[in-house]
Coordinates of C-alpha atoms in Angstrom, one line a residue:
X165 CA -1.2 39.3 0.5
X166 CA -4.0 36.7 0.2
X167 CA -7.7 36.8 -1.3
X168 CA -9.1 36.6 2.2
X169 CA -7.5 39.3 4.3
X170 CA -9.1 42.6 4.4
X171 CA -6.6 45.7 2.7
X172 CA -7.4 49.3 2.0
X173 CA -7.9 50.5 -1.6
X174 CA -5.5 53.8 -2.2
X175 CA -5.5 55.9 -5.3
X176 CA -2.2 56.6 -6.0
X177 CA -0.3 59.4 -8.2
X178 CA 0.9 58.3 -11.2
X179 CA 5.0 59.0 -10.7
X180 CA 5.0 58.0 -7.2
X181 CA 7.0 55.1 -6.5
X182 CA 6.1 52.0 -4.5
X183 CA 9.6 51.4 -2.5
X184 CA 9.3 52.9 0.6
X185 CA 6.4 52.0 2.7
X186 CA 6.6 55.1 4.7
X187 CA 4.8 56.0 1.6
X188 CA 1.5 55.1 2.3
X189 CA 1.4 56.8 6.2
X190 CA -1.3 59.1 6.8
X191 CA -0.1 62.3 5.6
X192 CA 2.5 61.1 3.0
X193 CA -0.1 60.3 0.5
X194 CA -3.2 62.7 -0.1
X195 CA -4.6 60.1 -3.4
X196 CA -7.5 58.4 -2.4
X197 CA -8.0 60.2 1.1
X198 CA -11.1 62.1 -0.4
X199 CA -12.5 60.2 -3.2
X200 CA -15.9 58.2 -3.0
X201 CA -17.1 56.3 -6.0
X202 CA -21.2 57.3 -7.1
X203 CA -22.7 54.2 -6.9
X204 CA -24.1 52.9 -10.7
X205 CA -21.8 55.0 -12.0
X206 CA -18.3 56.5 -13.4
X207 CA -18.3 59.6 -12.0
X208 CA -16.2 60.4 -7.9
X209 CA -16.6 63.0 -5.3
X210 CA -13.0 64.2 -5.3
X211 CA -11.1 67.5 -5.4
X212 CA -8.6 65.7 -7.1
X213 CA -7.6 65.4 -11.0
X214 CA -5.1 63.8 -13.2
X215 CA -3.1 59.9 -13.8
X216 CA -3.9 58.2 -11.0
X217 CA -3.2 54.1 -9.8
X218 CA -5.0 52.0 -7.8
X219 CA -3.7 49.6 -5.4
X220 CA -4.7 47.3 -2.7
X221 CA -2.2 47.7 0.9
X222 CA -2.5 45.0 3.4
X223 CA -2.2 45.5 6.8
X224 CA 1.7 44.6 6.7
X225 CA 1.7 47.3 4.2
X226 CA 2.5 45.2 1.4
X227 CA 1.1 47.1 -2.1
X228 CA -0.5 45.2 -5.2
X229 CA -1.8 46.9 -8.1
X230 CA -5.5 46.3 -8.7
X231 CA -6.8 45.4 -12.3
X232 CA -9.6 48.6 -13.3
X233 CA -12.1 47.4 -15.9
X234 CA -13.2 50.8 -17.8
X235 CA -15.2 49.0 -20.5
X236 CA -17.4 45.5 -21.2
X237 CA -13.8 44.2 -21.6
X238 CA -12.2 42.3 -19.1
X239 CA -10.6 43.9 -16.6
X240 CA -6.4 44.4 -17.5
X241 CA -3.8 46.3 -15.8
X242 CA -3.6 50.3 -17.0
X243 CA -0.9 52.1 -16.8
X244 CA -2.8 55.0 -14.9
X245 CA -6.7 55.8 -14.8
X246 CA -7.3 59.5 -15.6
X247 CA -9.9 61.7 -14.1
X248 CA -10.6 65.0 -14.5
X249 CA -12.9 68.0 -13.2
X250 CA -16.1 69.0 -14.7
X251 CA -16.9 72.4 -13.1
X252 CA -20.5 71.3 -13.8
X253 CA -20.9 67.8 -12.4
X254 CA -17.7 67.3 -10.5
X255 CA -15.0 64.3 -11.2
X256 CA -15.4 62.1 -13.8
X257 CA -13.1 59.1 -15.2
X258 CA -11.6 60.2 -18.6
X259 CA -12.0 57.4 -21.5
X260 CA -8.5 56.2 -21.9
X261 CA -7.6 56.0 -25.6
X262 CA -4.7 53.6 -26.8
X263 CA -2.3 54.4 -29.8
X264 CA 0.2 52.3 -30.4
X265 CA 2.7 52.7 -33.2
X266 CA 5.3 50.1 -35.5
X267 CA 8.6 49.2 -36.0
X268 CA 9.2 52.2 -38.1
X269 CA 8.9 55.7 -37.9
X270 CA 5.2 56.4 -37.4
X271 CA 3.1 59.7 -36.6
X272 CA 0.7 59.2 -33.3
X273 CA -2.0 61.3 -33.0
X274 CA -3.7 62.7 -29.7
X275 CA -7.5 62.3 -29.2
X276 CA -10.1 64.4 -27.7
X277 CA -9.8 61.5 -24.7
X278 CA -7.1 60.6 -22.3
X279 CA -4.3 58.8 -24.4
X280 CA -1.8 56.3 -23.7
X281 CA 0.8 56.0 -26.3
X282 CA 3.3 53.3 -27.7
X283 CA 5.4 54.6 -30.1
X284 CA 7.4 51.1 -30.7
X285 CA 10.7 51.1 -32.2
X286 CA 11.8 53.9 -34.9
X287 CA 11.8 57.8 -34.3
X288 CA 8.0 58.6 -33.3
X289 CA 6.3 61.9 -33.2
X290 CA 3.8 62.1 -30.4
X291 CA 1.2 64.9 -32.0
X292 CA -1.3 67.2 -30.0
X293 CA -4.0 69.5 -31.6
X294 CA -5.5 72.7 -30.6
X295 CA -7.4 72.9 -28.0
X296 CA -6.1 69.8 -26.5
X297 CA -6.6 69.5 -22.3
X298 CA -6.2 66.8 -20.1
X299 CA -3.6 64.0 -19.1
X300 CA -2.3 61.7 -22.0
X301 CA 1.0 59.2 -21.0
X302 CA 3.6 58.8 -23.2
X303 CA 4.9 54.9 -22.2
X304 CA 8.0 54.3 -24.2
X305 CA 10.4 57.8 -25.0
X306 CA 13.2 57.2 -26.5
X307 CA 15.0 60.5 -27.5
X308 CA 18.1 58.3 -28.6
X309 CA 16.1 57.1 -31.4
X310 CA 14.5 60.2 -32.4
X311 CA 11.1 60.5 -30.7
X312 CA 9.7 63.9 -30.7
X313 CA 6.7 65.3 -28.9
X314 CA 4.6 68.0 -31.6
X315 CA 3.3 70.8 -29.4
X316 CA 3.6 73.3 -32.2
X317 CA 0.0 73.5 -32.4
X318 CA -0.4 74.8 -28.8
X319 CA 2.8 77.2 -28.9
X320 CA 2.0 80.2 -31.1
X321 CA 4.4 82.4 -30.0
X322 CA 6.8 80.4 -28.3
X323 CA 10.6 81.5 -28.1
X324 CA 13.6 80.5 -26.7
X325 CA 13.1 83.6 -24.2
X326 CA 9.3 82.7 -23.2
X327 CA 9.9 79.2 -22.8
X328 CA 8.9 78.8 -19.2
X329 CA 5.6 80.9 -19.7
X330 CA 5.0 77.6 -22.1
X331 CA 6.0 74.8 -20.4
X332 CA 6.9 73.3 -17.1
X333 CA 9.3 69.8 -16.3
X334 CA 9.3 68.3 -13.5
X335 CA 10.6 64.8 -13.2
X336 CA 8.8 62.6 -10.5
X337 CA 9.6 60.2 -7.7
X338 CA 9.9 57.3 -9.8
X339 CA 11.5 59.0 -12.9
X340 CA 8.6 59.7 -15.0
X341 CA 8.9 63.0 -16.6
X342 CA 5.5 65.6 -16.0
X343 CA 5.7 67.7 -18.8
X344 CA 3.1 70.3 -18.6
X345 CA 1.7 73.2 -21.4
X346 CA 0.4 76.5 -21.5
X347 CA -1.1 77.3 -24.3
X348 CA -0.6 80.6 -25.9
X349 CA 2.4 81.4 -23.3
X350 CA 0.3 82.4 -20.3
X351 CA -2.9 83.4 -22.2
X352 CA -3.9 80.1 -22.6
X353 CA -4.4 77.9 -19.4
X354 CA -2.4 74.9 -18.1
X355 CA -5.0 72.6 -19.8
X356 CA -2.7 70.0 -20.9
X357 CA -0.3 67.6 -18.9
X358 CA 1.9 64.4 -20.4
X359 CA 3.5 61.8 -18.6
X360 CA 6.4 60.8 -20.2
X361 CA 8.4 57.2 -19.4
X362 CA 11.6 58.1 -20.6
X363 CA 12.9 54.2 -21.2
X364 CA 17.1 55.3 -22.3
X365 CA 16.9 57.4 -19.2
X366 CA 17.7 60.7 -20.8
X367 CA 15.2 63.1 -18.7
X368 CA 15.2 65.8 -21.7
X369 CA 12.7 66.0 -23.9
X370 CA 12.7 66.8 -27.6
X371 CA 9.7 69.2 -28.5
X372 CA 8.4 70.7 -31.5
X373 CA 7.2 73.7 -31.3
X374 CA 5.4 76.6 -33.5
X375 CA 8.7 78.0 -33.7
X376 CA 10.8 75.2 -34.1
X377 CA 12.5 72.2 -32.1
X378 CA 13.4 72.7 -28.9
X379 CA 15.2 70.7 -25.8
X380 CA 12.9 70.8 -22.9

């Protein structure tokens, strides 16, 4: 891929993987095929939500990720943008919030934005409030070293027996595990999804919940 040849820009689903170039036929990927940027602004035309990538495909089909500037900052590789449905004035991109943590054991808390978070060495807790909605990544799980995910603020109620009215795991193409919550067991809605990147490879998940830990 050179800076003069002409490519095609594909939003891609975060999870996806990149190996197989059948990948990007017509058909095999929906990201991107109805989006349309507002010019002057943030917001798309798109019946799509959620973590999405962007590359650049060349006509060999060769795939680069692009650098997204979301900010006066310069432009730097995300992990994912995140946009998400306003039933009043369509899609909009999501502000992506960064929390990283230390060495040791530290507490990271989710924000009313999207949130990518770095727990760093140590056993980290990963905390969500009530209320919570949207798409926040998770970039370095480690359950071997204790990391825990706090959901007990959107699981009143939660038991062993109700568990999938709460929650549903689905581990994607590339090994990233979707993690996503109802609130309230079914009375809530499914307002709140995390990408986890699970980096000793154990695709369980260590969750606290209102009723205590549990192994998702």
């Amino acid at each position: 891929m050179t800076s003069q040849e002409d490519v095609e820009l594909v939003f891609v689903s975060y999870g996806k993987s990149l190996v197989n170039v059948q990948d990007w036929q017509p058909g095999a990927v929906s990201s991107g095929q109805l989006m349309m940027f507002a010019a002057g602004s943030r917001s798309v035309r798109s019946n799509m939500h959620g973590a999405l990538r962007l590359y650049a495909i060349d006509s060999a089909g060769n795939a680069m990720e692009v650098p997204v500037k979301m900010s006066s900052e310069p432009a730097s590789l995300q992990p994912a943008l995140v946009m998400r449905l306003d039933e009043s004035s369509g899609g909009k991109w999501a502000l992506n919030h960064e929390e990283r943590g230390t060495a040791g054991n530290d507490v990271l808390n989710a924000s009313p934005d999207s949130d990518f978070f770095t727990g760093g060495a140590g056993a980290d807790t990963f905390r969500w409030f009530k209320g919570q909605t949207g798409v926040d990544l998770v970039l370095d799980y480690k359950r071997s070293e204790g990391d825990v995910l706090d959901l007990s603020a959107l699981t009143a109620g939660y038991t062993e027996a109700t568990r999938d009215d709460f929650f549903f795991k689905e581990v994607l193409k590339d090994g990233t595990i979707a993690l996503t919550v109802t609130s309230e067991g079914g009375r809530g809605i499914y307002g709140l999804s995390i990408l986890v990147t699970a980096l000793d490879g154990d695709a369980l998940l260590s969750v606290k919940t209102a009723s205590g830990m549990a192994v998702i």
